[in-house]
PDB file of C-alpha atoms in Angstrom:
ATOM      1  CA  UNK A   1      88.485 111.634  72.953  1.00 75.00           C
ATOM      2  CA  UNK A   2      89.084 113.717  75.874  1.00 79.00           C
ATOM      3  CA  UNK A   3      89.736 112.259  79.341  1.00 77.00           C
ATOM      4  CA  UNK A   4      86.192 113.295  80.430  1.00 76.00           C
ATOM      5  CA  UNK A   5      84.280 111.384  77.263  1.00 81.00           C
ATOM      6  CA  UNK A   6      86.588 108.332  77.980  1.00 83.00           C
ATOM      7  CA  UNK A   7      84.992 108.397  81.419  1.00 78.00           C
ATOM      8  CA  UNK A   8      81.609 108.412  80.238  1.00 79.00           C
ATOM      9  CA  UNK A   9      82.278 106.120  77.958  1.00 83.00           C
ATOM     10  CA  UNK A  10      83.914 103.767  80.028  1.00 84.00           C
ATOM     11  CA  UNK A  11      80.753 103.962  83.131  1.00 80.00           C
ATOM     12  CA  UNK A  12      78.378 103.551  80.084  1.00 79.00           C
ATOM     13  CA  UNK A  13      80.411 100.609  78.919  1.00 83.00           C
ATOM     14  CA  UNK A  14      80.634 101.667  75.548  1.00 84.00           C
ATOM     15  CA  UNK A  15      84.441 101.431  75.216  1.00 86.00           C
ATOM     16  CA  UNK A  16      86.322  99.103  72.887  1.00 88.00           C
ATOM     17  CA  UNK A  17      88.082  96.115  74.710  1.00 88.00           C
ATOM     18  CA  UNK A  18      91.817  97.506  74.492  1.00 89.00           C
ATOM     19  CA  UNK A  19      90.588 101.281  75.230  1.00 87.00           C
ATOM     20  CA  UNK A  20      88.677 100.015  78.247  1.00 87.00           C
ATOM     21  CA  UNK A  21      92.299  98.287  79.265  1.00 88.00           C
ATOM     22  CA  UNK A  22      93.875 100.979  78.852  1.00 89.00           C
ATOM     23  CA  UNK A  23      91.628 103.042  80.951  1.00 86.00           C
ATOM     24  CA  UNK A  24      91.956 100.440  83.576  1.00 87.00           C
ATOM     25  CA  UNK A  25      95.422 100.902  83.930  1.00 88.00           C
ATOM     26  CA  UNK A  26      95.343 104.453  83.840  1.00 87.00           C
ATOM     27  CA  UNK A  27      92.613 104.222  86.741  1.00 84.00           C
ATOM     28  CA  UNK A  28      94.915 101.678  88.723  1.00 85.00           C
ATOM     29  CA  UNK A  29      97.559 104.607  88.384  1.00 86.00           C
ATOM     30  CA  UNK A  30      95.606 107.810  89.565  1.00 86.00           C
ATOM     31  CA  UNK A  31      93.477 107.267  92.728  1.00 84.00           C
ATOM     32  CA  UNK A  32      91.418 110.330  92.143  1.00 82.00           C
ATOM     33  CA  UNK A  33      90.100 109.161  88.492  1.00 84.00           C
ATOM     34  CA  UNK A  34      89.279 105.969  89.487  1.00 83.00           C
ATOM     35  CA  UNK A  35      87.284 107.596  92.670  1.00 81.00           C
ATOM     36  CA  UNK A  36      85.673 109.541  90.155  1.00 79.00           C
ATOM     37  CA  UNK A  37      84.882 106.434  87.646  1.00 80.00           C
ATOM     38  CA  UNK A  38      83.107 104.781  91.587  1.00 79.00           C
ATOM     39  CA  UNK A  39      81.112 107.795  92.088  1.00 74.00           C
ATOM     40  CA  UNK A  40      79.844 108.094  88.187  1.00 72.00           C
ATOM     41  CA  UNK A  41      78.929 104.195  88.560  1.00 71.00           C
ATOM     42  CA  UNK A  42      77.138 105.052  92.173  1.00 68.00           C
ATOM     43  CA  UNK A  43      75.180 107.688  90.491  1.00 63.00           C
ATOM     44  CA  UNK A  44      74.220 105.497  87.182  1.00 62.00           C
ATOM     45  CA  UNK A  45      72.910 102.772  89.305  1.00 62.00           C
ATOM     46  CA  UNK A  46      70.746 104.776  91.155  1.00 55.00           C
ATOM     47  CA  UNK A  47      69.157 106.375  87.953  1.00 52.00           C
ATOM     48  CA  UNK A  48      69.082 102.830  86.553  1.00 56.00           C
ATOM     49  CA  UNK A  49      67.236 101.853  89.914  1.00 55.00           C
ATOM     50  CA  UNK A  50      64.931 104.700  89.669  1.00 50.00           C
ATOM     51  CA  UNK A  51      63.792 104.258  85.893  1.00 47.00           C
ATOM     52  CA  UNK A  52      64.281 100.156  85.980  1.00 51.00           C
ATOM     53  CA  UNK A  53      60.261  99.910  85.428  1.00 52.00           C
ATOM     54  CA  UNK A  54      60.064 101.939  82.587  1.00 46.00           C
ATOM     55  CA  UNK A  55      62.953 100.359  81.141  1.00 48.00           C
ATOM     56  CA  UNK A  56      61.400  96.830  81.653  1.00 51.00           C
ATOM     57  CA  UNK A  57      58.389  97.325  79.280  1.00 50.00           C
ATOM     58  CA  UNK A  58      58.334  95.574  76.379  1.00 53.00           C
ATOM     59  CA  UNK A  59      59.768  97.582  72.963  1.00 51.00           C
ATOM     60  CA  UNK A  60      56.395  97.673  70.666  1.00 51.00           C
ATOM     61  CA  UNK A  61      56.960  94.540  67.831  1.00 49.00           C
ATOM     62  CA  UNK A  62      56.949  97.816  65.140  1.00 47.00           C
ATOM     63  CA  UNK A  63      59.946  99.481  66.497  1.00 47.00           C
ATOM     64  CA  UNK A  64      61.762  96.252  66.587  1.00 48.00           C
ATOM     65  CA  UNK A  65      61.047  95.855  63.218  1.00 49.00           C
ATOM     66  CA  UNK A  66      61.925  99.316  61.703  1.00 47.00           C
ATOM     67  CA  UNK A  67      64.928  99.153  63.814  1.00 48.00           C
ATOM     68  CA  UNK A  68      65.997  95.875  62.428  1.00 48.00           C
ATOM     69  CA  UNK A  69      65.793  97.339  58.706  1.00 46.00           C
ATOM     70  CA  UNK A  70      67.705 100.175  58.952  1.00 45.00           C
ATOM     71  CA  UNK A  71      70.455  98.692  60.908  1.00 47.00           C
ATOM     72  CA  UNK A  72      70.916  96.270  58.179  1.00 48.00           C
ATOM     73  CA  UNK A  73      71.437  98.718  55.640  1.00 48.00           C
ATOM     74  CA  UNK A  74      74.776  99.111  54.166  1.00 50.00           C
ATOM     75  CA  UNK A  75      75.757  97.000  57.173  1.00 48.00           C
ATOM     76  CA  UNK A  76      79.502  96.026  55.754  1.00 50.00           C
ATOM     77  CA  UNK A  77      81.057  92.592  55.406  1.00 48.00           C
ATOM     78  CA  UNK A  78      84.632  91.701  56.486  1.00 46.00           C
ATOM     79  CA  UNK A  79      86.254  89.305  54.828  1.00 50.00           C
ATOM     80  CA  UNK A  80      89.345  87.476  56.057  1.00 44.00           C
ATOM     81  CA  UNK A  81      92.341  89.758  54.924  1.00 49.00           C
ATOM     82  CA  UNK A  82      89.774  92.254  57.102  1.00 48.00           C
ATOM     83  CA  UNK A  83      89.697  89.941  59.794  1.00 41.00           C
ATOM     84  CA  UNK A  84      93.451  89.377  59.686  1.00 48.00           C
ATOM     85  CA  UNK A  85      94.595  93.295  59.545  1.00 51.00           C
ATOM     86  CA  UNK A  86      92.437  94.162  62.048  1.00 51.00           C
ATOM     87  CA  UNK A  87      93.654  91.138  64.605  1.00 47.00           C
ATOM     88  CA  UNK A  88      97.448  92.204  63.603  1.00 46.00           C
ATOM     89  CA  UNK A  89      96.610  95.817  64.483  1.00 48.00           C
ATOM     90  CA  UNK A  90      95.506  94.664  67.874  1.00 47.00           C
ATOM     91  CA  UNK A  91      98.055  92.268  68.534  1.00 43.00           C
ATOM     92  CA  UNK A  92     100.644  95.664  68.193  1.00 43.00           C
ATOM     93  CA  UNK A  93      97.954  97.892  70.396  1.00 48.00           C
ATOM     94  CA  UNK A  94      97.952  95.288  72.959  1.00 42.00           C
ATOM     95  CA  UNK A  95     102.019  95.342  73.087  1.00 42.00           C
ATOM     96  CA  UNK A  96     102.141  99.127  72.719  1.00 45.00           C
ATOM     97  CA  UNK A  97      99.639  99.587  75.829  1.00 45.00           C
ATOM     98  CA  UNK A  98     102.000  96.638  78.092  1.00 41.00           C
ATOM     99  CA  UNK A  99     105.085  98.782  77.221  1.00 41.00           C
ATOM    100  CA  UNK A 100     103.421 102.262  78.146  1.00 43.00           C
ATOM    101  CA  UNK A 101     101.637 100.509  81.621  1.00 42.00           C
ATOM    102  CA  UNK A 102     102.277 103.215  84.309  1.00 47.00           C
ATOM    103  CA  UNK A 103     103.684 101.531  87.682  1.00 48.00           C
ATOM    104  CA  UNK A 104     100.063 100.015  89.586  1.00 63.00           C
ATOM    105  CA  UNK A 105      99.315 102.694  92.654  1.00 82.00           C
ATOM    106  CA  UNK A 106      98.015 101.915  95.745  1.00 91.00           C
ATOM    107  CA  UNK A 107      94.502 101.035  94.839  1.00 91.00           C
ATOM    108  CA  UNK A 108      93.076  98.742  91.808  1.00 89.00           C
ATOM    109  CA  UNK A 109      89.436  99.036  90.594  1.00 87.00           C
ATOM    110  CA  UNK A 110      88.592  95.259  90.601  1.00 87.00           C
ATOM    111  CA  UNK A 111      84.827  94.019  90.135  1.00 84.00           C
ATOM    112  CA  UNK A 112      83.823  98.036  90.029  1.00 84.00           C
ATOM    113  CA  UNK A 113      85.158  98.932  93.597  1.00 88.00           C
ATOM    114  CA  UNK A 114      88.347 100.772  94.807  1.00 90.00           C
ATOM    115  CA  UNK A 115      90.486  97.838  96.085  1.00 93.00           C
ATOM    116  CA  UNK A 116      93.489  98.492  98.459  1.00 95.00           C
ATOM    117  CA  UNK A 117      96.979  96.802  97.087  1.00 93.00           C
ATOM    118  CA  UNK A 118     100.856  96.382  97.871  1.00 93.00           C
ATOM    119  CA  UNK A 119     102.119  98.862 101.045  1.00 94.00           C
ATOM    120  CA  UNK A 120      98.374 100.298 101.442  1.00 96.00           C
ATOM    121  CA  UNK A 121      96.979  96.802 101.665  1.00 96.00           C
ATOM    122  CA  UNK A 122      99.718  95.709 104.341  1.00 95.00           C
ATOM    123  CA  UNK A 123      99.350  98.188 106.165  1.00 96.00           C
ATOM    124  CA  UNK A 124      95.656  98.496 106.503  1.00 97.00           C
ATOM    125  CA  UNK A 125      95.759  94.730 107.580  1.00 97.00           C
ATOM    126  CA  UNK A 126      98.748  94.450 109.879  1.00 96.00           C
ATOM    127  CA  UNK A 127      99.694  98.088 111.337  1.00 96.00           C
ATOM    128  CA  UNK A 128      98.371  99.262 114.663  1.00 95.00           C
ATOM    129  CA  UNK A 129      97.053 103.276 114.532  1.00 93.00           C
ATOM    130  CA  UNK A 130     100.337 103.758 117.428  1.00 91.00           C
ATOM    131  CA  UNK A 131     102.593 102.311 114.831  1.00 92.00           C
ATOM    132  CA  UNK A 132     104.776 103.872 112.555  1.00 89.00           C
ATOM    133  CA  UNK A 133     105.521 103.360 108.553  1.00 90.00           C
ATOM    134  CA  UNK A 134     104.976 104.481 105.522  1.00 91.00           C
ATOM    135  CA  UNK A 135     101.511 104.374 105.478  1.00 94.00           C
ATOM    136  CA  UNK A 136      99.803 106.209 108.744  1.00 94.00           C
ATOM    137  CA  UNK A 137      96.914 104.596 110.086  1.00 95.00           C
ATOM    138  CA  UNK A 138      94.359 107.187 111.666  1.00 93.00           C
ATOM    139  CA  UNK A 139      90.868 106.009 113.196  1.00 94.00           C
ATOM    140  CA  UNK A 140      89.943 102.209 113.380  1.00 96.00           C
ATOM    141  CA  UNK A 141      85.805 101.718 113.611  1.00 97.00           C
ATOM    142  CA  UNK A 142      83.111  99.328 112.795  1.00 97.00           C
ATOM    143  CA  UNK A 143      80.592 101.016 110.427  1.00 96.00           C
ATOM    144  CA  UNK A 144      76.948 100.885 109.993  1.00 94.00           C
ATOM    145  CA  UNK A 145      77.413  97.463 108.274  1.00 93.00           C
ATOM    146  CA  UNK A 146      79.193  95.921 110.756  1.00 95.00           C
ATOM    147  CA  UNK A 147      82.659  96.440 108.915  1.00 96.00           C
ATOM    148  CA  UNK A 148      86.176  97.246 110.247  1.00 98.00           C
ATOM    149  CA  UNK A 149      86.856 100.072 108.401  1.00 97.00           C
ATOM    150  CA  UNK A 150      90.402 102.353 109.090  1.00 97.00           C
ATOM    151  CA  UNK A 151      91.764 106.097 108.157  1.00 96.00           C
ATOM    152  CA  UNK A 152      94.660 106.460 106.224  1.00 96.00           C
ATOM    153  CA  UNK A 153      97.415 108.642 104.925  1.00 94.00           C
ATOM    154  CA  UNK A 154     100.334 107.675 102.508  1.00 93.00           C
ATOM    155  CA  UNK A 155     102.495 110.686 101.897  1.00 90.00           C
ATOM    156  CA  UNK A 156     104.365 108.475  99.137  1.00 89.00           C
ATOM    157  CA  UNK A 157     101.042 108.544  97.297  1.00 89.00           C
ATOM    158  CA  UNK A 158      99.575 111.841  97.932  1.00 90.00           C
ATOM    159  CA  UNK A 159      96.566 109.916  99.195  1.00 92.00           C
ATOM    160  CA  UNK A 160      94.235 109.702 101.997  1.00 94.00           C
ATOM    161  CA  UNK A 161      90.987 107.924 102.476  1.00 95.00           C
ATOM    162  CA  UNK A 162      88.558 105.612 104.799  1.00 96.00           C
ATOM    163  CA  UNK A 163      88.736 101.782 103.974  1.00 97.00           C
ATOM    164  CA  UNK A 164      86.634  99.220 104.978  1.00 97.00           C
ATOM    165  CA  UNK A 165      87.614  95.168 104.948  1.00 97.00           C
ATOM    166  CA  UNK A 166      85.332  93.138 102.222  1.00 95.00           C
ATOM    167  CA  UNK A 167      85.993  89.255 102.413  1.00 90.00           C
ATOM    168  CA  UNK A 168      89.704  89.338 102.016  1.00 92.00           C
ATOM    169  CA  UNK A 169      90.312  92.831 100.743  1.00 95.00           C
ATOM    170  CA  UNK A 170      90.224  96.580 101.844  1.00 97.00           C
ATOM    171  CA  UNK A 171      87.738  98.538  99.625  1.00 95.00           C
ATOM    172  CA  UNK A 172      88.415 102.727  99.413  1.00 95.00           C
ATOM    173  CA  UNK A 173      84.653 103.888 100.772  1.00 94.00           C
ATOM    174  CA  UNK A 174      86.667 107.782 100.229  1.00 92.00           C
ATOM    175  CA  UNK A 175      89.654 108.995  98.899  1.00 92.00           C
ATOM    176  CA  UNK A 176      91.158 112.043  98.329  1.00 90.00           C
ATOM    177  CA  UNK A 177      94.349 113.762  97.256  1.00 88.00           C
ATOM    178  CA  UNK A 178      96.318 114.741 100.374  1.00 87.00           C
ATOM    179  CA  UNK A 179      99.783 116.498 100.884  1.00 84.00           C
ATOM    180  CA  UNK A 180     101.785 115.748 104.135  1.00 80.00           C
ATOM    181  CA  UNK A 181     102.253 118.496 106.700  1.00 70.00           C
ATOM    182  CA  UNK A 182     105.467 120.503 106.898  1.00 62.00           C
ATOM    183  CA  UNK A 183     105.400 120.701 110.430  1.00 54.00           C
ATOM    184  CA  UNK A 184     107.509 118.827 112.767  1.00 45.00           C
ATOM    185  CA  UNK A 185     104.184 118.536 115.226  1.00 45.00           C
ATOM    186  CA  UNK A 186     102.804 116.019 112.934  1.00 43.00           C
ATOM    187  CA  UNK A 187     102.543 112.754 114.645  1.00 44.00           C
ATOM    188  CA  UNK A 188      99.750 110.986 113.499  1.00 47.00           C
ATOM    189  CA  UNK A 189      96.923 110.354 110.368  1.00 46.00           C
ATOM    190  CA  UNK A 190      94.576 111.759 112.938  1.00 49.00           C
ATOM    191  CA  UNK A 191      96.355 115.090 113.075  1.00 56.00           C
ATOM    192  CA  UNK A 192      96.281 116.015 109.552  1.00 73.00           C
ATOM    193  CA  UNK A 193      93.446 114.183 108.149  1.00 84.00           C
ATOM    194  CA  UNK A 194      91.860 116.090 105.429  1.00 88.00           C
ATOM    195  CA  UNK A 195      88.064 117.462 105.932  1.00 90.00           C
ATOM    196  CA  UNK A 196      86.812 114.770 103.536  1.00 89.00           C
ATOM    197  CA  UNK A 197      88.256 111.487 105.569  1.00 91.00           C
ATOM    198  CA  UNK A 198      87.149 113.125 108.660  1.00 92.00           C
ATOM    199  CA  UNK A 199      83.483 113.864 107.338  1.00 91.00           C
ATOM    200  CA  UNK A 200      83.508 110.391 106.120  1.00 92.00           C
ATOM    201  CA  UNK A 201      84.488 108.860 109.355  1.00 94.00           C
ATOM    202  CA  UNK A 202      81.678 111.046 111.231  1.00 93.00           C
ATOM    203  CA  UNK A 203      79.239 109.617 108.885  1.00 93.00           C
ATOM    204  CA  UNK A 204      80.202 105.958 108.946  1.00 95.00           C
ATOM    205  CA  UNK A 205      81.050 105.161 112.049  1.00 95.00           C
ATOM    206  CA  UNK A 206      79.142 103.496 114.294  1.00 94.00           C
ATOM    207  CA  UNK A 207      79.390 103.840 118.289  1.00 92.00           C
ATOM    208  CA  UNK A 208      82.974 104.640 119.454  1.00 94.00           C
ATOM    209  CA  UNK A 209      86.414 104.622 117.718  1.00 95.00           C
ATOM    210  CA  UNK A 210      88.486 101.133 118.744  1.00 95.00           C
ATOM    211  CA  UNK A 211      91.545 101.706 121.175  1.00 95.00           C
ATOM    212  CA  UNK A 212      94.447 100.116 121.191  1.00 94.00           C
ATOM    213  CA  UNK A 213      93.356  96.473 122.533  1.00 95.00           C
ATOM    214  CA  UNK A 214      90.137  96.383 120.212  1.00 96.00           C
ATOM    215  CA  UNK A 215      92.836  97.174 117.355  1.00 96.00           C
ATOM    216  CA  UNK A 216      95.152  94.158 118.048  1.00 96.00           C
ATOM    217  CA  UNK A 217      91.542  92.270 118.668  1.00 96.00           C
ATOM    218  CA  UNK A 218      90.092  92.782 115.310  1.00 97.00           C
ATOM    219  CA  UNK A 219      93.349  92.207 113.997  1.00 96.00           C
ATOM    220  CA  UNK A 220      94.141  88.648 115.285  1.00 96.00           C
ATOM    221  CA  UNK A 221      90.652  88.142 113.668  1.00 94.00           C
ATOM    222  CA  UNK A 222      91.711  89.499 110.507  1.00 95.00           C
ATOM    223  CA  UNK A 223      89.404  92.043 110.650  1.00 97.00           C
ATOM    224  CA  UNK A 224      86.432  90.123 110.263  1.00 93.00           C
ATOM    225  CA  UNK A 225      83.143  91.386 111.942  1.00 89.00           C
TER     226      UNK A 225
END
């Protein structure tokens, strides 16, 4: 199965317990497939939004029934030596997957949203735009919502995006791949934010960026609106 069917198949939850795993931790591991994975879920709830009526009528009692018989056709029975090969086999998939587990990057997909971790986390919660590391801060703002949400640029990761703060965590609103700029002017995430953060900013963003005092503000607050 190809990296696009997987995917599919893991938005239209159709994937086995260990392959969806396994897709987890390959989404924990590459920013821009798990950004993908968000939008494909955005875009199948609004379709699932859009059709819910005609997906609440009731399936006519005939169509049920026919449906019933043929799936219990030829339907196979597992008996325990079944049972037990195929737990043993899963057992060794399970241990195969742990021993293959790429190193976690800086964002997890945890209850279907892009959540910050490790240096990104830190840094979105306790670094001021003016301050330097290895994570550079770019824009601090409220949004629409009412949510503190920050730029940012890790050249470690190859990653820039917008976060906003969620309860107690820093959920990715955009990311996108990002290389660092060769030239000595660079000074902050401002400066070399890619097109995408900075169109995302533009459209999220409500009233003016904070300064430097409304920074340290909403930080003593931690971040909360």
């Amino acid at each position: 199965m190809s990296r696009e069917e997987r995917l599919v198949a893991y938005v239209d939850g159709e994937l086995e317990a260990a392959d969806r795993a396994a897709f987890e931790r390959e989404m924990s591991a590459d920013p821009a497939l798990a950004a993908e994975v968000a939008l494909q879920q955005r875009l199948g709830a609004r379709i699932a939004e859009a059709y819910a009526p005609v997906l609440d009528e009731p399936v006519p009692a005939g169509l049920v029934a026919a449906a019933s018989v043929a799936n219990d056709r030829g339907r196979p029975r597992f008996g325990i030596a079944q049972w037990a090969a195929m737990a043993a086999c899963l057992v060794v998939g399970v241990l195969a997957g742990r021993a293959a587990m790429p190193q976690p990057g800086p964002l997890v997909v945890r209850d279907g949203a892009l959540v910050a971790r490790g240096g990104l986390a830190q840094a979105l919660t306790t670094q001021l735009a003016a301050e330097s590391g290895p994570v550079k801060l770019g824009v601090s703002f409220r949004s629409g919502d009412g949510r503190y949400c920050r730029s940012f640029q890790s050249a470690a990761d190859r990653l820039a995006g917008v976060a906003c703060r969620e309860a107690d965590r820093w959920v990715a609103r955009t990311t996108t791949a990002w290389t660092p700029s060769a030239s000595p002017d660079y000074r902050t995430a401002g400066s070399d934010a890619p097109p995408e953060v900075l169109a995302a900013v533009d459209a999220m963003i409500a009233g003016e960026p904070l300064d430097a005092a409304a920074e340290r503000a909403a930080r003593a607050k931690a971040w909360r609106p």
